[in-house]
Amino acid sequence: MDGKIGLEEHFGVADFLHDSEGVVPADRWPELKSRILDIHDRRLRLMDAFGMEMMILSLTSPGIQEIPDAPTAIETARRLNDYLAEEIAKRPDRFQGFAALPMQDPDAACLELERCIGTLGFRGALVNGFTELGENREALYYDLPRYRPFWALMERLGVPFYLHPRNPSPRNAGVYEGQEWLMGPTWAFGSETATHALRLMGSGLFDEHPNLAILMGHLGEGLPYSIWRVDNHNAWAKAPPKHKAKRGLRDYFQENFYLTTSGNFHTPSLMCAMAELGSDHILFSTDWPFENIDQAALWFDSVDMSEADRRKIGRTNAQKLFKLGGDAR
Amino acid sequence: MDGKIGLEEHFGVADFLHDSEGVVPADRWPELKSRILDIHDRRLRLMDAFGMEMMILSLTSPGIQEIPDAPTAIETARRLNDYLAEEIAKRPDRFQGFAALPMQDPDAACLELERCIGTLGFRGALVNGFTELGENREALYYDLPRYRPFWALMERLGVPFYLHPRNPSPRNAGVYEGQEWLMGPTWAFGSETATHALRLMGSGLFDEHPNLAILMGHLGEGLPYSIWRVDNHNAWAKAPPKHKAKRGLRDYFQENFYLTTSGNFHTPSLMCAMAELGSDHILFSTDWPFENIDQAALWFDSVDMSEADRRKIGRTNAQKLFKLGGDAR
Amino acid sequence: MDGKIGLEEHFGVADFLHDSEGVVPADRWPELKSRILDIHDRRLRLMDAFGMEMMILSLTSPGIQEIPDAPTAIETARRLNDYLAEEIAKRPDRFQGFAALPMQDPDAACLELERCIGTLGFRGALVNGFTELGENREALYYDLPRYRPFWALMERLGVPFYLHPRNPSPRNAGVYEGQEWLMGPTWAFGSETATHALRLMGSGLFDEHPNLAILMGHLGEGLPYSIWRVDNHNAWAKAPPKHKAKRGLRDYFQENFYLTTSGNFHTPSLMCAMAELGSDHILFSTDWPFENIDQAALWFDSVDMSEADRRKIGRTNAQKLFKLGGDAR
Amino acid sequence: MDGKIGLEEHFGVADFLHDSEGVVPADRWPELKSRILDIHDRRLRLMDAFGMEMMILSLTSPGIQEIPDAPTAIETARRLNDYLAEEIAKRPDRFQGFAALPMQDPDAACLELERCIGTLGFRGALVNGFTELGENREALYYDLPRYRPFWALMERLGVPFYLHPRNPSPRNAGVYEGQEWLMGPTWAFGSETATHALRLMGSGLFDEHPNLAILMGHLGEGLPYSIWRVDNHNAWAKAPPKHKAKRGLRDYFQENFYLTTSGNFHTPSLMCAMAELGSDHILFSTDWPFENIDQAALWFDSVDMSEADRRKIGRTNAQKLFKLGGDAR
Ligand SMILES: [Zn+2]
Ligand SMILES: [Zn+2]
Ligand SMILES: [Zn+2]
Ligand SMILES: [Zn+2]
């Protein structure tokens, strides 16, 4: 279909790229690097060739989240958001932006969020999992009380928050010892990010801020398949859940979460996600440059689903969620 | 349907029960305890009432796996397997058994496995995730080289291995700090066990022993939804996978793995599992006494699927896999 | 769920009931008769008990369509529409109405439609398949040119048209000779009505009036399963279709048609319909009094689908399509 | 996948081709004709190119069934079966055969069936819907009592019966007047053939001969979507069905029927069929030369299903049902 909009589409800048090394073998790094740095050339040609009208761009993972020093994180986020705004200004019909945020300092994250939405015209925020802070690289998850003012601001601004994957902290990676192949998009990304999302749900965040919209990539990092059991295990015991949320977590997942197809171009999983959340909460994405636009688009365009659902998932859900305007095509 | 066979159905003995405390609130423990200890009374009445002809019984988690001292593990496994054999002998038409194994000592595990299958007439082995060994409680996963002779024996005996969940080791549980509600069947069981299964697949085990049959509960601990991405991320890079297996891991998952419905009575997830593995590799189970027989059976009996598939999943797949004999009903 | 709205919900009047005899055995006729005649008593109690807020009522099949004399048809439709309007006025919060139409005379049908929508406040029209006209009981299908002004009016009024089943004309029932058990809801209703719908699609009607909304019961009388083949058979021949429509018929089916669950409470069929049309074009209905409200509601409330889709199918799709107002619940 | 086996794959002979004219526009007839007449040239090359190891060949529709004179029908069937046997003998590794049968004379049909299975080595029979008999072209359906000895023989021989479509008799085609575009594979084939199948089910045939195996093409001519309603309409009335069968018709459909994918290359319909009958009763076919081998194979090979199901549907189900031998590949 024409007019697709992508929401997990990454860019990088030359002096902040070291983090993405290791994702691919060394001999593929030049290719990946050129993909990340490019915005207006090859990327745009691929978008044209495969029916993508727009990308909402985001800084590549782990981005700001792995900077342990808060002032550096604040300055870097500001600088890269400015860069992104300049690039978007060249083709606002084709590119929009997600804010990168220095979650190391919640107050600063709020300030930068307000600036990005209010001044730079960004459409939401994308954060790469937990934030590391300090020499000990403490892992800060966003269910912590210190982030409640941030979430209040997100809700007030009415823009979505994309919870992008990152690798688990070494403290949480014992099971991967000697099994580094399981890190990254292979497996650890999904397990880590799903757990983070559950922490948010269980914290009561969505009772306090019921209008928050959280995006997750990769068709929900496995949660659509497993969320029922989170609420329904040991049902006979009728024990009140030990978390702080007022409702079953599946309620929040169905109401506050939106899933993208990034990097998970597998029809049975998509069908399961649609059965769990409904087609209004599923959105197309590619995960460029880590996944291919052609693969994502050719798959999505040919999945056997109703054209009504394809239009929603490919385009109109994003238009509504990000208030993009434009026709349904 | 009548004649259902259950494969994740646990029992315990009074002097080895401490480990299952904490799963339910204190005021539910007497109920859970009486369920675990019973075999021939309430359990059998529930089986009669809800169309279960047979259970293949297994020692409740974490069982032998959490005994850090190998000799104690060996002795305990032997004693509890003997106990189970005696109980089965009272009603072999309704109960069969899985061996509990002292994986702390691979040689001893082999000896006990041979004894259980050859002498006691058990149908397979059920192991509760990684085994802890020594004062430091080292976590031993079964992809380690020391277990290859064990797997060779499993293949030679031609009996299935049930990889039952357990909680992650503290070394791997940083993400759960302050979030203990995520432990156990809520979430951590599944994440831990899926990772263990991936380690097995990536180790080349199934290249060496292609006839192994591994059972997983809870509809596969999330893997049916995510396994495609394990093999297909970053496809453009055409990088050889970093694990040691010769084929895509989804091949082994589809060929060597069998999933049970234990504790995951959710139709969209079942449909996704059937789409990934086919109905010949899905089998009914309840997870009694942690989940209810009535809930499992009423759900399964009413799922909208073909009666042919219901018969397979409810009964004949188990008859074939465990060489149980009997008619299809 | 609470707040369900039903769209294929029939009533009758005592002096116009003969046509519904034969649907059930003689000894069940008193029960069926009392169900048909009742509106405010048992019907309302069942609606309360099973979460139906509203029914849009329609005259029971074949109704006006089997009156071969046009003036009689006109007078009868007018009389029964007036009766329905009076009954609705007693509880407009629980009942709304479909117009019965004398399609024997297209001009009169237009007049009655305008009266029903404009004066009586009805929400659409429900017609029971082809109309018989004259002594030879000619079968008039609504793709005939004489009905184009009627369709233009439907589109101008912006109200939906429900194509309800009826039995095939004897001219078309050779295959049922000696097989009367196949008539009615068992089989012939669906085959006849699906064919009528295809005639509409193939006539170019929806090219001329692209905003028409056609409702079909029983999950679309089989069309979701088969419509792809209507367009795609003999694809290699690249022959232009022999019908008059400009696009593939599946396009019209996906855009102009809305399906209700009436009398087809079968989850795999519902899933297939949702895959073909998307959940925005599926709506709950029971087919009372021929099918049971409790059966329809208990099934629908427990189908494993997202709550978002359940809310749409059960309520909000009808609110939008019939401009009913009210909250989403 | 390699090794696919096709079951609805037609051939014709030059002096018996007039019946297939009209299926495609005149300018496509030379192409269709050359496809029908060919067996060992283009057909085999396409089979090689798209992974079909074998076709079980059948005479193109309506074949013997439209010959109103019984002696002519008998002689023609005999002659064409002999022809087919000769062609198969050239490449028995790639081609096997279905018997064409003169159902005009049940005794002769039995004799020819025995000859085809016993002497010619055919694998089953394929009949093109009802048979016409006599000057009035009476339409004979196979639920008629005169065919019971034939069915007894089919069961005794243990070979499958393929109920292939044909157009309805003019007596049953009133609804198609002026709508000839609905005839043939577009729509009328399916409606006619599904009704014939229901007649068989309702006649008690499968009570008397429970081991019969009936194949239907085009994913079951719509029945998987609708068969539930055949049994479950008006359930509250608890009226005994008016047909002669002892069980619900869905039972026979699930047990005695096997569906092929011929000409219905649509994934949601395939998924619905699999949900209704299970993957053991679905088999790959193309409907060559009316549908394309490449289209059928490229679709089937890429449908997102488990490889276990793909192997069954593509190959091993046919091996079992037709006792073909060979490995699973
Ligand atoms: Zn990404
Ligand atoms: Zn268990
Ligand atoms: Zn009705
Ligand atoms: Zn054919």
CSV table of N, CA and C and ligand atoms in Angstrom, one decimal, chain C residues 8-10 58 60-61 126 128 162 164-165 189 218 262 286-288 290, chain D residues 229, ligand 3:
chain,number,residue,atom,x,y,z
C,8,GLU,N,-30.3,-7.7,14.0
C,8,GLU,CA,-31.2,-8.6,13.3
C,8,GLU,C,-32.1,-9.2,14.3
C,9,GLU,N,-33.2,-8.5,14.7
C,9,GLU,CA,-34.0,-8.8,15.8
C,9,GLU,C,-35.5,-8.6,15.3
C,10,HIS,N,-36.2,-9.7,15.2
C,10,HIS,CA,-37.5,-9.6,14.5
C,10,HIS,C,-38.7,-9.6,15.4
C,58,SER,N,-37.1,-5.4,13.3
C,58,SER,CA,-37.5,-5.6,11.9
C,58,SER,C,-38.6,-6.6,11.8
C,60,THR,N,-40.5,-9.8,10.6
C,60,THR,CA,-40.0,-11.1,10.4
C,60,THR,C,-40.1,-11.6,8.9
C,61,SER,N,-39.2,-12.4,8.4
C,61,SER,CA,-39.1,-12.8,7.0
C,61,SER,C,-40.2,-13.8,6.7
C,126,LEU,N,-34.9,-2.9,6.2
C,126,LEU,CA,-34.5,-4.3,6.2
C,126,LEU,C,-35.5,-5.0,5.2
C,128,ASN,N,-36.3,-8.6,2.9
C,128,ASN,CA,-36.1,-10.0,3.0
C,128,ASN,C,-35.8,-10.6,1.6
C,162,TYR,N,-30.4,-3.6,5.2
C,162,TYR,CA,-30.1,-4.9,5.7
C,162,TYR,C,-30.7,-5.9,4.7
C,164,HIS,N,-31.8,-9.2,4.3
C,164,HIS,CA,-32.1,-10.4,5.1
C,164,HIS,C,-32.4,-11.6,4.2
C,165,PRO,N,-32.1,-12.8,4.7
C,165,PRO,CA,-32.4,-14.0,3.9
C,165,PRO,C,-33.9,-14.3,3.6
C,189,PHE,N,-31.2,-20.4,2.8
C,189,PHE,CA,-31.2,-18.9,3.1
C,189,PHE,C,-29.8,-18.3,2.7
C,218,HIS,N,-25.7,-13.5,9.7
C,218,HIS,CA,-25.1,-14.8,9.7
C,218,HIS,C,-23.7,-14.8,9.2
C,262,SER,N,-25.6,-12.6,13.6
C,262,SER,CA,-26.9,-13.3,13.8
C,262,SER,C,-26.9,-14.8,13.4
C,286,THR,N,-28.5,-11.2,17.2
C,286,THR,CA,-28.8,-12.5,17.7
C,286,THR,C,-29.7,-13.3,16.7
C,287,ASP,N,-30.6,-12.6,16.0
C,287,ASP,CA,-31.6,-13.3,15.2
C,287,ASP,C,-32.8,-13.8,16.0
C,288,TRP,N,-33.0,-13.1,17.2
C,288,TRP,CA,-34.2,-13.4,18.0
C,288,TRP,C,-35.4,-13.1,17.1
C,290,PHE,N,-35.7,-16.4,16.4
C,290,PHE,CA,-35.3,-17.7,15.8
C,290,PHE,C,-34.1,-18.3,16.5
D,229,ARG,N,-23.6,-23.7,11.2
D,229,ARG,CA,-24.9,-23.2,11.2
D,229,ARG,C,-25.9,-24.3,10.7
E,3,ZN,ZN,-33.3,-13.2,10.7
